[in-house]
Short mmCIF file of C-alpha atoms in Angstrom, two decimals:
data_model
loop_
_atom_site.label_atom_id
_atom_site.label_comp_id
_atom_site.label_asym_id
_atom_site.label_seq_id
_atom_site.Cartn_x
_atom_site.Cartn_y
_atom_site.Cartn_z
CA UNK A 1 2.04 26.94 19.19
CA UNK A 2 1.38 30.24 20.90
CA UNK A 3 -0.68 33.45 20.40
CA UNK A 4 0.47 36.97 21.40
CA UNK A 5 -0.76 40.40 20.43
CA UNK A 6 1.33 43.21 18.94
CA UNK A 7 -0.58 46.43 18.40
CA UNK A 8 -4.17 45.72 17.29
CA UNK A 9 -3.04 42.36 15.64
CA UNK A 10 -2.95 38.73 16.90
CA UNK A 11 -0.22 36.38 15.87
CA UNK A 12 0.56 32.72 16.11
CA UNK A 13 3.93 31.30 16.45
CA UNK A 14 4.53 27.79 15.16
CA UNK A 15 7.21 25.40 15.12
CA UNK A 16 8.07 23.62 11.77
CA UNK A 17 9.43 20.49 12.85
CA UNK A 18 10.13 18.63 9.66
CA UNK A 19 9.36 15.38 11.31
CA UNK A 20 8.26 12.34 9.16
CA UNK A 21 5.68 9.96 10.47
CA UNK A 22 7.26 7.26 12.65
CA UNK A 23 6.42 4.71 15.29
CA UNK A 24 9.51 3.58 16.94
CA UNK A 25 7.88 1.09 19.28
CA UNK A 26 9.52 -2.44 19.89
CA UNK A 27 13.02 -1.40 19.87
CA UNK A 28 12.89 0.80 16.75
CA UNK A 29 11.25 -1.93 14.60
CA UNK A 30 8.04 0.11 14.03
CA UNK A 31 7.19 2.13 10.98
CA UNK A 32 9.02 5.06 9.64
CA UNK A 33 8.29 7.20 6.60
CA UNK A 34 11.82 8.26 5.94
CA UNK A 35 13.92 6.62 3.37
CA UNK A 36 17.14 8.01 1.65
CA UNK A 37 17.18 8.71 -1.98
CA UNK A 38 20.14 6.46 -2.56
CA UNK A 39 18.25 3.52 -1.09
CA UNK A 40 15.27 3.72 -3.68
CA UNK A 41 17.06 4.77 -6.81
CA UNK A 42 16.07 1.55 -8.69
CA UNK A 43 12.38 2.54 -8.03
CA UNK A 44 12.66 6.26 -9.03
CA UNK A 45 10.87 6.93 -12.27
CA UNK A 46 10.28 10.71 -12.16
CA UNK A 47 7.43 12.33 -14.10
CA UNK A 48 8.24 15.52 -15.93
CA UNK A 49 4.51 16.57 -15.62
CA UNK A 50 4.90 16.68 -11.99
CA UNK A 51 8.31 18.33 -11.82
CA UNK A 52 8.11 21.55 -13.87
CA UNK A 53 11.32 22.85 -15.38
CA UNK A 54 12.80 19.52 -16.12
CA UNK A 55 12.52 17.53 -19.27
CA UNK A 56 11.96 13.75 -19.21
CA UNK A 57 15.59 13.43 -20.59
CA UNK A 58 17.02 15.35 -17.82
CA UNK A 59 15.22 13.42 -15.00
CA UNK A 60 16.21 10.28 -16.71
CA UNK A 61 19.86 11.38 -16.74
CA UNK A 62 19.72 12.03 -12.87
CA UNK A 63 19.21 8.33 -12.51
CA UNK A 64 22.58 7.45 -14.28
CA UNK A 65 24.80 10.36 -13.45
CA UNK A 66 25.12 9.77 -9.75
CA UNK A 67 22.36 12.48 -8.58
CA UNK A 68 20.36 10.01 -6.56
CA UNK A 69 23.35 7.77 -5.13
CA UNK A 70 26.01 10.46 -4.37
CA UNK A 71 25.86 11.62 -0.60
CA UNK A 72 27.12 15.00 -1.90
CA UNK A 73 24.20 15.38 -4.16
CA UNK A 74 20.71 13.90 -3.28
CA UNK A 75 21.90 10.44 -1.97
CA UNK A 76 21.40 11.35 1.80
CA UNK A 77 18.20 13.34 1.29
CA UNK A 78 15.42 11.90 3.27
CA UNK A 79 12.22 11.74 1.41
CA UNK A 80 8.72 10.02 2.14
CA UNK A 81 8.46 6.39 1.20
CA UNK A 82 4.58 6.74 1.22
CA UNK A 83 3.84 5.95 -2.26
CA UNK A 84 0.13 5.18 -3.73
CA UNK A 85 -0.22 2.75 -6.53
CA UNK A 86 -3.41 1.61 -8.01
CA UNK A 87 -1.54 -1.40 -9.76
CA UNK A 88 0.55 -2.24 -6.86
CA UNK A 89 3.79 -1.41 -8.52
CA UNK A 90 5.84 0.74 -6.15
CA UNK A 91 7.86 3.49 -7.81
CA UNK A 92 8.40 7.07 -7.21
CA UNK A 93 7.23 9.49 -9.99
CA UNK A 94 8.08 12.46 -7.62
CA UNK A 95 10.17 12.78 -4.38
CA UNK A 96 8.66 14.49 -1.47
CA UNK A 97 10.96 15.86 1.20
CA UNK A 98 10.01 16.92 4.61
CA UNK A 99 10.60 20.71 4.47
CA UNK A 100 12.88 23.03 6.61
CA UNK A 101 13.25 23.19 10.25
CA UNK A 102 12.37 26.47 11.27
CA UNK A 103 9.40 28.55 12.68
CA UNK A 104 6.59 30.79 11.32
CA UNK A 105 4.78 33.59 12.53
CA UNK A 106 1.32 33.95 11.25
CA UNK A 107 -1.42 36.61 11.60
CA UNK A 108 -4.84 35.58 12.78
CA UNK A 109 -5.95 35.64 9.28
CA UNK A 110 -3.91 32.62 8.46
CA UNK A 111 -1.32 34.93 6.45
CA UNK A 112 2.33 34.11 7.16
CA UNK A 113 3.81 37.40 8.58
CA UNK A 114 7.29 36.64 7.34
CA UNK A 115 9.32 33.77 6.50
CA UNK A 116 12.27 33.21 8.95
CA UNK A 117 14.38 31.00 6.51
CA UNK A 118 17.31 29.72 8.11
CA UNK A 119 17.25 31.97 11.15
CA UNK A 120 16.73 29.20 13.70
CA UNK A 121 19.87 27.38 12.34
CA UNK A 122 21.88 30.64 12.41
CA UNK A 123 20.81 31.60 15.96
CA UNK A 124 21.49 27.99 17.23
CA UNK A 125 25.01 28.10 15.69
CA UNK A 126 25.75 31.39 17.30
CA UNK A 127 24.48 30.72 20.74
CA UNK A 128 25.53 27.06 20.96
CA UNK A 129 28.58 26.61 18.59
CA UNK A 130 30.11 23.50 20.36
CA UNK A 131 26.64 21.80 20.27
CA UNK A 132 25.41 22.93 16.99
CA UNK A 133 23.57 20.33 15.26
CA UNK A 134 24.41 17.47 17.66
CA UNK A 135 22.14 14.30 17.78
CA UNK A 136 20.50 12.88 20.95
CA UNK A 137 23.23 10.16 21.49
CA UNK A 138 26.48 12.12 21.27
CA UNK A 139 27.45 15.69 21.77
CA UNK A 140 29.55 16.38 18.84
CA UNK A 141 29.65 19.49 16.69
CA UNK A 142 27.38 18.94 13.36
CA UNK A 143 27.11 15.22 13.67
CA UNK A 144 23.22 15.52 12.71
CA UNK A 145 23.59 18.03 10.03
CA UNK A 146 23.59 16.03 6.85
CA UNK A 147 20.33 14.43 7.86
CA UNK A 148 18.61 16.92 9.78
CA UNK A 149 19.21 20.32 11.23
CA UNK A 150 18.10 22.12 14.52
CA UNK A 151 14.53 20.79 15.39
CA UNK A 152 12.06 23.25 17.09
CA UNK A 153 9.51 21.35 18.95
CA UNK A 154 7.23 23.95 19.96
CA UNK A 155 6.51 27.75 19.64
CA UNK A 156 6.11 29.57 22.67
CA UNK A 157 6.00 33.38 23.43
CA UNK A 158 8.39 34.52 26.20
CA UNK A 159 7.78 37.67 28.37
CA UNK A 160 4.55 39.96 28.80
CA UNK A 161 5.10 42.95 26.59
CA UNK A 162 4.67 43.80 23.10
CA UNK A 163 8.37 43.00 22.31
CA UNK A 164 8.45 39.59 23.63
CA UNK A 165 10.65 37.28 21.71
CA UNK A 166 9.53 33.77 20.51
CA UNK A 167 11.11 30.76 22.31
CA UNK A 168 11.58 27.67 20.38
CA UNK A 169 12.49 24.64 22.67
CA UNK A 170 14.56 21.90 20.82
CA UNK A 171 15.09 18.39 21.93
CA UNK A 172 17.95 17.67 24.27
#
């Protein structure tokens, strides 16, 4: 995060990493909060009261029509596996994704000055087309996109004048 002044206002730049909780110690055998929808289909019992705009019948149909298992639909979507149950029965009455990878600019009063939408992804694609959405292991175009997009790690303000751009380092 970084602060900067523009005119008489103070702004905060934040990176929205979209990271799940994970502990990859011991050779990757640690805890990870991520799970793909297709891997939990049998445990999905969506509650229409939690998902406004859908009826119970529509939600039940998603379980049988391939919505949760098809990689071109929600199958590859990564959601949280953190499920609370009073009874110990584990099922998903709602699916919680991890949000978008972007950055935000806030004024000092905790009001978002403006959403940036997919600007981080668009700028990365324009400036680094050969390496766009590559992962940490192989430098191949778009081999990370279906699971995750560009990942801002930090929000920094570059330069010293009032037109200073934000710099958002990404993992290499």
